Amino acid sequence: MTRLKLSASVLVVFTIGGLVSCSSSDDSSTCADLQSLYGEVNTLVDMKPLQVGADGIQDQLDTVQSAWTTAKKSAGDEFDSQLGALESSIQTLVDEVKSFAGDDKSLSDNIDQLKTDMSAVGTALDDLASAVDSELSDCTLDS
């Protein structure tokens, strides 16, 4: 009887250990995806719009969208509020850049609004970084 209890205990320990390591692995994957998103959005926010032009901004927005999709899928409902705010601020920027239709003159004429929208993206990114820092102890986005 003792042998059976010991076997059951060992099985429970291995099962729980497997769940913990799976969760840790999931956190690691989520962290990597969020770090990738952070890097791509940071690149976007740091761009010099008049130097890269509307097409350069659009190219980076496409890269950000891909990273956002991956991070959102990886994070699931975790950081939903922060990812939603980031998506919203990025969508505002996407809509604005689309209105330029590759016309750098329009971009130049609207540079102040573009900078304001890019700043809003940066703020949403900082909020995401703070949430990740407090929820995933081994994950830092802004390093």
Coordinates of N, CA and C in Angstrom, one line a residue:
M1 N 0.8 -1.2 0.0 CA 0.0 0.0 0.0 C 0.9 1.3 0.0
T2 N 1.9 1.3 0.8 CA 2.8 2.4 0.8 C 3.5 2.6 -0.5
R3 N 3.8 1.6 -1.2 CA 4.4 1.7 -2.5 C 3.5 2.4 -3.5
L4 N 2.2 2.0 -3.4 CA 1.2 2.6 -4.3 C 1.0 4.1 -4.0
K5 N 1.0 4.5 -2.7 CA 0.9 5.9 -2.3 C 2.1 6.7 -2.8
L6 N 3.3 6.1 -2.7 CA 4.6 6.7 -3.2 C 4.5 6.9 -4.7
S7 N 4.1 5.9 -5.4 CA 4.0 6.0 -6.9 C 3.0 7.1 -7.3
A8 N 1.9 7.2 -6.6 CA 0.9 8.2 -6.9 C 1.4 9.6 -6.5
S9 N 2.2 9.7 -5.4 CA 2.8 11.0 -5.1 C 3.8 11.4 -6.1
V10 N 4.6 10.5 -6.6 CA 5.6 10.8 -7.6 C 4.9 11.3 -8.9
L11 N 3.8 10.6 -9.2 CA 3.1 10.9 -10.4 C 2.5 12.3 -10.3
V12 N 2.0 12.7 -9.2 CA 1.4 14.0 -8.9 C 2.5 15.1 -9.0
V13 N 3.7 14.8 -8.4 CA 4.8 15.7 -8.5 C 5.2 16.0 -9.9
F14 N 5.4 14.9 -10.7 CA 5.8 15.0 -12.1 C 4.8 15.8 -12.9
T15 N 3.5 15.5 -12.6 CA 2.5 16.1 -13.4 C 2.5 17.6 -13.1
I16 N 2.5 18.0 -11.8 CA 2.5 19.4 -11.4 C 3.8 20.1 -12.0
G17 N 4.9 19.4 -11.8 CA 6.2 19.9 -12.4 C 6.1 20.2 -13.8
G18 N 5.4 19.2 -14.6 CA 5.2 19.4 -16.0 C 4.4 20.6 -16.3
L19 N 3.3 20.8 -15.5 CA 2.5 22.0 -15.7 C 3.2 23.3 -15.5
V20 N 4.0 23.3 -14.4 CA 4.7 24.5 -14.1 C 5.7 24.8 -15.2
S21 N 6.4 23.8 -15.6 CA 7.4 24.1 -16.7 C 6.8 24.5 -18.0
C22 N 5.6 24.0 -18.2 CA 4.9 24.4 -19.4 C 4.4 25.8 -19.3
S23 N 4.0 26.2 -18.1 CA 3.6 27.6 -17.9 C 4.7 28.5 -18.0
S24 N 5.9 28.1 -17.5 CA 7.1 28.9 -17.6 C 7.5 29.1 -19.0
S25 N 7.4 28.0 -19.8 CA 7.7 28.0 -21.2 C 6.8 29.0 -21.9
D26 N 5.5 28.9 -21.6 CA 4.5 29.8 -22.2 C 4.9 31.2 -21.9
D27 N 5.2 31.5 -20.6 CA 5.6 32.9 -20.2 C 6.9 33.3 -21.0
S28 N 7.8 32.4 -21.2 CA 9.0 32.7 -21.9 C 8.7 33.1 -23.4
S29 N 7.8 32.3 -24.0 CA 7.4 32.5 -25.4 C 6.6 33.9 -25.5
T30 N 5.7 34.1 -24.5 CA 5.0 35.3 -24.5 C 5.9 36.5 -24.3
C31 N 6.9 36.4 -23.5 CA 7.9 37.4 -23.2 C 8.6 37.7 -24.5
A32 N 9.1 36.7 -25.2 CA 9.9 36.9 -26.4 C 9.0 37.6 -27.5
D33 N 7.8 37.2 -27.6 CA 6.9 37.9 -28.6 C 6.6 39.3 -28.2
L34 N 6.4 39.6 -26.9 CA 6.2 40.9 -26.5 C 7.4 41.8 -26.6
Q35 N 8.6 41.2 -26.4 CA 9.8 41.9 -26.6 C 10.0 42.3 -28.1
S36 N 9.7 41.4 -29.0 CA 9.7 41.6 -30.4 C 8.8 42.8 -30.8
L37 N 7.6 42.7 -30.3 CA 6.6 43.8 -30.5 C 7.1 45.1 -30.0
Y38 N 7.7 45.1 -28.8 CA 8.2 46.3 -28.2 C 9.3 46.9 -29.1
G39 N 10.2 46.1 -29.6 CA 11.3 46.5 -30.4 C 10.8 47.1 -31.7
E40 N 9.8 46.5 -32.3 CA 9.3 47.0 -33.6 C 8.5 48.3 -33.4
V41 N 7.7 48.4 -32.3 CA 7.0 49.6 -32.1 C 8.0 50.7 -31.7
N42 N 9.0 50.4 -31.0 CA 10.0 51.4 -30.6 C 10.7 51.9 -31.9
T43 N 11.0 51.1 -32.8 CA 11.6 51.5 -34.1 C 10.6 52.5 -34.8
L44 N 9.4 52.2 -34.8 CA 8.4 53.0 -35.4 C 8.4 54.4 -34.7
V45 N 8.3 54.4 -33.4 CA 8.2 55.7 -32.6 C 9.5 56.5 -32.8
D46 N 10.6 55.9 -33.0 CA 11.9 56.6 -33.1 C 12.2 57.0 -34.6
M47 N 11.3 56.7 -35.5 CA 11.5 57.1 -36.9 C 11.5 58.6 -37.1
K48 N 12.2 59.1 -38.0 CA 12.1 60.5 -38.5 C 11.2 60.5 -39.7
P49 N 10.0 60.9 -39.5 CA 9.0 60.8 -40.6 C 9.4 61.5 -41.9
L50 N 10.0 62.6 -41.8 CA 10.4 63.4 -43.0 C 11.6 62.7 -43.7
Q51 N 12.4 62.0 -43.0 CA 13.5 61.3 -43.6 C 13.1 60.0 -44.3
V52 N 12.2 59.2 -43.6 CA 11.8 57.9 -44.2 C 10.6 58.0 -45.1
G53 N 9.9 59.1 -45.0 CA 8.7 59.3 -45.9 C 7.5 58.4 -45.5
A54 N 6.4 58.6 -46.2 CA 5.2 57.9 -45.9 C 5.4 56.4 -46.1
D55 N 6.1 56.0 -47.2 CA 6.3 54.6 -47.5 C 7.1 53.9 -46.4
G56 N 8.2 54.6 -45.9 CA 9.0 54.0 -44.9 C 8.2 53.8 -43.6
I57 N 7.3 54.7 -43.3 CA 6.4 54.6 -42.1 C 5.5 53.4 -42.3
Q58 N 4.9 53.3 -43.5 CA 4.0 52.2 -43.8 C 4.7 50.9 -43.7
D59 N 5.9 50.8 -44.2 CA 6.6 49.5 -44.1 C 6.8 49.1 -42.7
Q60 N 7.2 50.1 -41.8 CA 7.4 49.7 -40.4 C 6.0 49.4 -39.8
L61 N 5.0 50.1 -40.1 CA 3.6 49.7 -39.6 C 3.2 48.3 -40.0
D62 N 3.6 47.9 -41.2 CA 3.3 46.5 -41.6 C 4.1 45.5 -40.7
T63 N 5.3 45.8 -40.4 CA 6.1 45.0 -39.5 C 5.6 45.0 -38.1
V64 N 5.1 46.1 -37.6 CA 4.5 46.2 -36.3 C 3.3 45.4 -36.2
Q65 N 2.4 45.4 -37.3 CA 1.2 44.7 -37.3 C 1.5 43.2 -37.2
S66 N 2.5 42.7 -37.9 CA 2.8 41.3 -37.8 C 3.3 40.9 -36.4
A67 N 4.1 41.8 -35.8 CA 4.6 41.5 -34.4 C 3.4 41.6 -33.4
W68 N 2.5 42.5 -33.7 CA 1.3 42.6 -32.8 C 0.5 41.4 -32.8
T69 N 0.2 40.9 -34.0 CA -0.6 39.7 -34.2 C 0.0 38.5 -33.4
T70 N 1.3 38.3 -33.6 CA 2.0 37.3 -32.9 C 2.0 37.4 -31.4
A71 N 2.2 38.6 -30.9 CA 2.2 38.9 -29.5 C 0.8 38.7 -28.9
K72 N -0.2 39.2 -29.6 CA -1.6 39.1 -29.1 C -1.9 37.6 -29.0
K73 N -1.6 36.8 -30.0 CA -1.9 35.4 -30.0 C -1.2 34.7 -28.8
S74 N 0.1 35.1 -28.6 CA 0.9 34.5 -27.5 C 0.4 34.9 -26.1
A75 N 0.0 36.1 -26.0 CA -0.5 36.6 -24.7 C -1.9 36.2 -24.3
G76 N -2.7 35.9 -25.3 CA -4.1 35.6 -25.1 C -4.8 36.8 -24.5
D77 N -5.5 36.6 -23.3 CA -6.2 37.6 -22.7 C -5.3 38.5 -21.7
E78 N -4.1 37.9 -21.5 CA -3.2 38.7 -20.6 C -2.8 39.9 -21.3
F79 N -2.8 41.0 -20.6 CA -2.4 42.3 -21.2 C -3.4 42.8 -22.2
D80 N -4.6 42.3 -22.2 CA -5.6 42.7 -23.2 C -5.9 44.2 -23.2
S81 N -6.0 44.8 -22.1 CA -6.2 46.2 -22.0 C -5.1 47.0 -22.6
Q82 N -3.9 46.7 -22.3 CA -2.7 47.4 -22.8 C -2.5 47.1 -24.3
L83 N -2.7 45.9 -24.7 CA -2.5 45.6 -26.1 C -3.6 46.2 -26.9
G84 N -4.8 46.3 -26.4 CA -5.9 47.0 -27.0 C -5.6 48.5 -27.2
A85 N -5.1 49.1 -26.2 CA -4.8 50.5 -26.3 C -3.7 50.8 -27.3
L86 N -2.7 49.9 -27.3 CA -1.6 50.0 -28.3 C -2.2 49.8 -29.7
E87 N -3.0 48.8 -29.9 CA -3.6 48.6 -31.2 C -4.4 49.8 -31.7
S88 N -5.2 50.4 -30.7 CA -6.0 51.6 -31.1 C -5.1 52.7 -31.5
S89 N -4.0 53.0 -30.8 CA -3.1 54.1 -31.1 C -2.4 53.8 -32.4
I90 N -2.1 52.6 -32.7 CA -1.4 52.3 -33.9 C -2.4 52.4 -35.1
Q91 N -3.6 52.0 -34.9 CA -4.6 52.1 -35.9 C -4.9 53.6 -36.3
T92 N -4.8 54.5 -35.3 CA -5.0 55.9 -35.6 C -3.8 56.3 -36.5
L93 N -2.6 55.9 -36.2 CA -1.4 56.2 -37.0 C -1.6 55.6 -38.4
V94 N -2.0 54.3 -38.5 CA -2.2 53.6 -39.8 C -3.2 54.4 -40.7
D95 N -4.3 54.8 -40.1 CA -5.3 55.6 -40.9 C -4.7 56.9 -41.4
E96 N -3.9 57.6 -40.5 CA -3.3 58.8 -40.9 C -2.3 58.6 -42.1
V97 N -1.5 57.6 -41.9 CA -0.5 57.4 -43.0 C -1.1 57.0 -44.3
K98 N -2.2 56.2 -44.2 CA -2.9 55.8 -45.4 C -3.5 57.0 -46.1
S99 N -3.9 58.0 -45.3 CA -4.5 59.2 -46.0 C -3.4 60.0 -46.8
F100 N -2.1 59.8 -46.5 CA -1.1 60.4 -47.3 C -0.9 59.7 -48.6
A101 N -1.3 58.5 -48.7 CA -1.2 57.7 -50.0 C 0.2 57.8 -50.6
G102 N 1.2 57.7 -49.7 CA 2.6 57.7 -50.3 C 3.0 59.1 -50.6
D103 N 2.2 60.1 -50.4 CA 2.6 61.5 -50.8 C 3.3 62.2 -49.6
D104 N 4.6 62.3 -49.8 CA 5.5 62.9 -48.7 C 5.1 64.4 -48.5
K105 N 4.5 65.1 -49.4 CA 4.1 66.5 -49.2 C 3.0 66.5 -48.2
S106 N 2.0 65.6 -48.3 CA 0.9 65.5 -47.3 C 1.5 65.2 -45.9
L107 N 2.5 64.3 -45.9 CA 3.2 63.9 -44.7 C 3.8 65.2 -44.0
S108 N 4.5 65.9 -44.9 CA 5.1 67.2 -44.4 C 4.1 68.2 -43.9
D109 N 3.0 68.3 -44.6 CA 2.0 69.2 -44.1 C 1.3 68.8 -42.8
N110 N 1.3 67.6 -42.5 CA 0.7 67.1 -41.3 C 1.6 66.5 -40.3
I111 N 2.9 67.0 -40.3 CA 3.9 66.4 -39.4 C 3.6 66.6 -37.9
D112 N 3.0 67.7 -37.6 CA 2.7 67.9 -36.1 C 1.7 66.8 -35.6
Q113 N 0.6 66.6 -36.4 CA -0.4 65.5 -36.0 C 0.3 64.2 -36.0
L114 N 1.1 63.9 -37.0 CA 1.8 62.6 -37.1 C 2.7 62.4 -35.8
K115 N 3.4 63.4 -35.4 CA 4.2 63.3 -34.2 C 3.4 63.1 -33.0
T116 N 2.2 63.8 -32.9 CA 1.3 63.6 -31.8 C 0.8 62.1 -31.7
D117 N 0.5 61.6 -32.9 CA 0.0 60.2 -33.0 C 1.1 59.2 -32.6
M118 N 2.3 59.5 -33.1 CA 3.5 58.6 -32.7 C 3.7 58.7 -31.2
S119 N 3.6 59.8 -30.6 CA 3.8 60.0 -29.2 C 2.7 59.1 -28.4
A120 N 1.5 59.1 -28.9 CA 0.4 58.3 -28.3 C 0.8 56.8 -28.4
V121 N 1.3 56.4 -29.5 CA 1.8 55.0 -29.6 C 2.9 54.7 -28.6
G122 N 3.8 55.7 -28.4 CA 4.9 55.5 -27.4 C 4.3 55.4 -26.0
T123 N 3.3 56.2 -25.7 CA 2.7 56.1 -24.4 C 2.0 54.8 -24.1
A124 N 1.3 54.3 -25.1 CA 0.6 53.0 -25.0 C 1.7 51.9 -24.9
L125 N 2.8 52.0 -25.5 CA 3.9 51.1 -25.4 C 4.5 51.1 -24.0
D126 N 4.7 52.2 -23.5 CA 5.2 52.3 -22.1 C 4.2 51.7 -21.1
D127 N 2.9 51.9 -21.3 CA 1.9 51.2 -20.4 C 2.0 49.7 -20.5
L128 N 2.2 49.2 -21.7 CA 2.3 47.8 -21.9 C 3.6 47.3 -21.2
A129 N 4.7 48.0 -21.3 CA 6.0 47.6 -20.7 C 5.8 47.6 -19.2
S130 N 5.1 48.5 -18.6 CA 4.9 48.6 -17.2 C 4.1 47.4 -16.7
A131 N 3.0 47.0 -17.5 CA 2.2 45.9 -17.1 C 2.9 44.6 -17.2
V132 N 3.7 44.4 -18.2 CA 4.5 43.2 -18.4 C 5.5 43.1 -17.3
D133 N 6.1 44.2 -16.9 CA 7.1 44.2 -15.8 C 6.5 43.7 -14.5
S134 N 5.3 44.1 -14.3 CA 4.7 43.8 -13.0 C 4.0 42.4 -13.0
E135 N 3.6 41.9 -14.2 CA 3.0 40.6 -14.3 C 3.9 39.4 -14.6
L136 N 4.9 39.7 -15.4 CA 5.9 38.6 -15.8 C 7.2 39.0 -15.2
S137 N 7.5 38.4 -14.0 CA 8.7 38.9 -13.2 C 10.0 38.7 -14.0
D138 N 10.1 37.7 -14.9 CA 11.3 37.5 -15.6 C 11.4 38.1 -17.0
C139 N 10.5 39.1 -17.2 CA 10.3 39.7 -18.6 C 10.4 41.2 -18.5
T140 N 11.4 41.7 -19.1 CA 11.5 43.2 -19.2 C 11.5 43.6 -20.7
L141 N 10.6 44.5 -21.1 CA 10.5 44.9 -22.5 C 11.5 46.0 -22.8
D142 N 11.8 46.9 -21.9 CA 12.5 48.1 -22.3 C 14.0 48.0 -22.0
S143 N 14.6 46.8 -22.0 CA 16.0 46.6 -21.7 C 16.8 46.5 -23.0

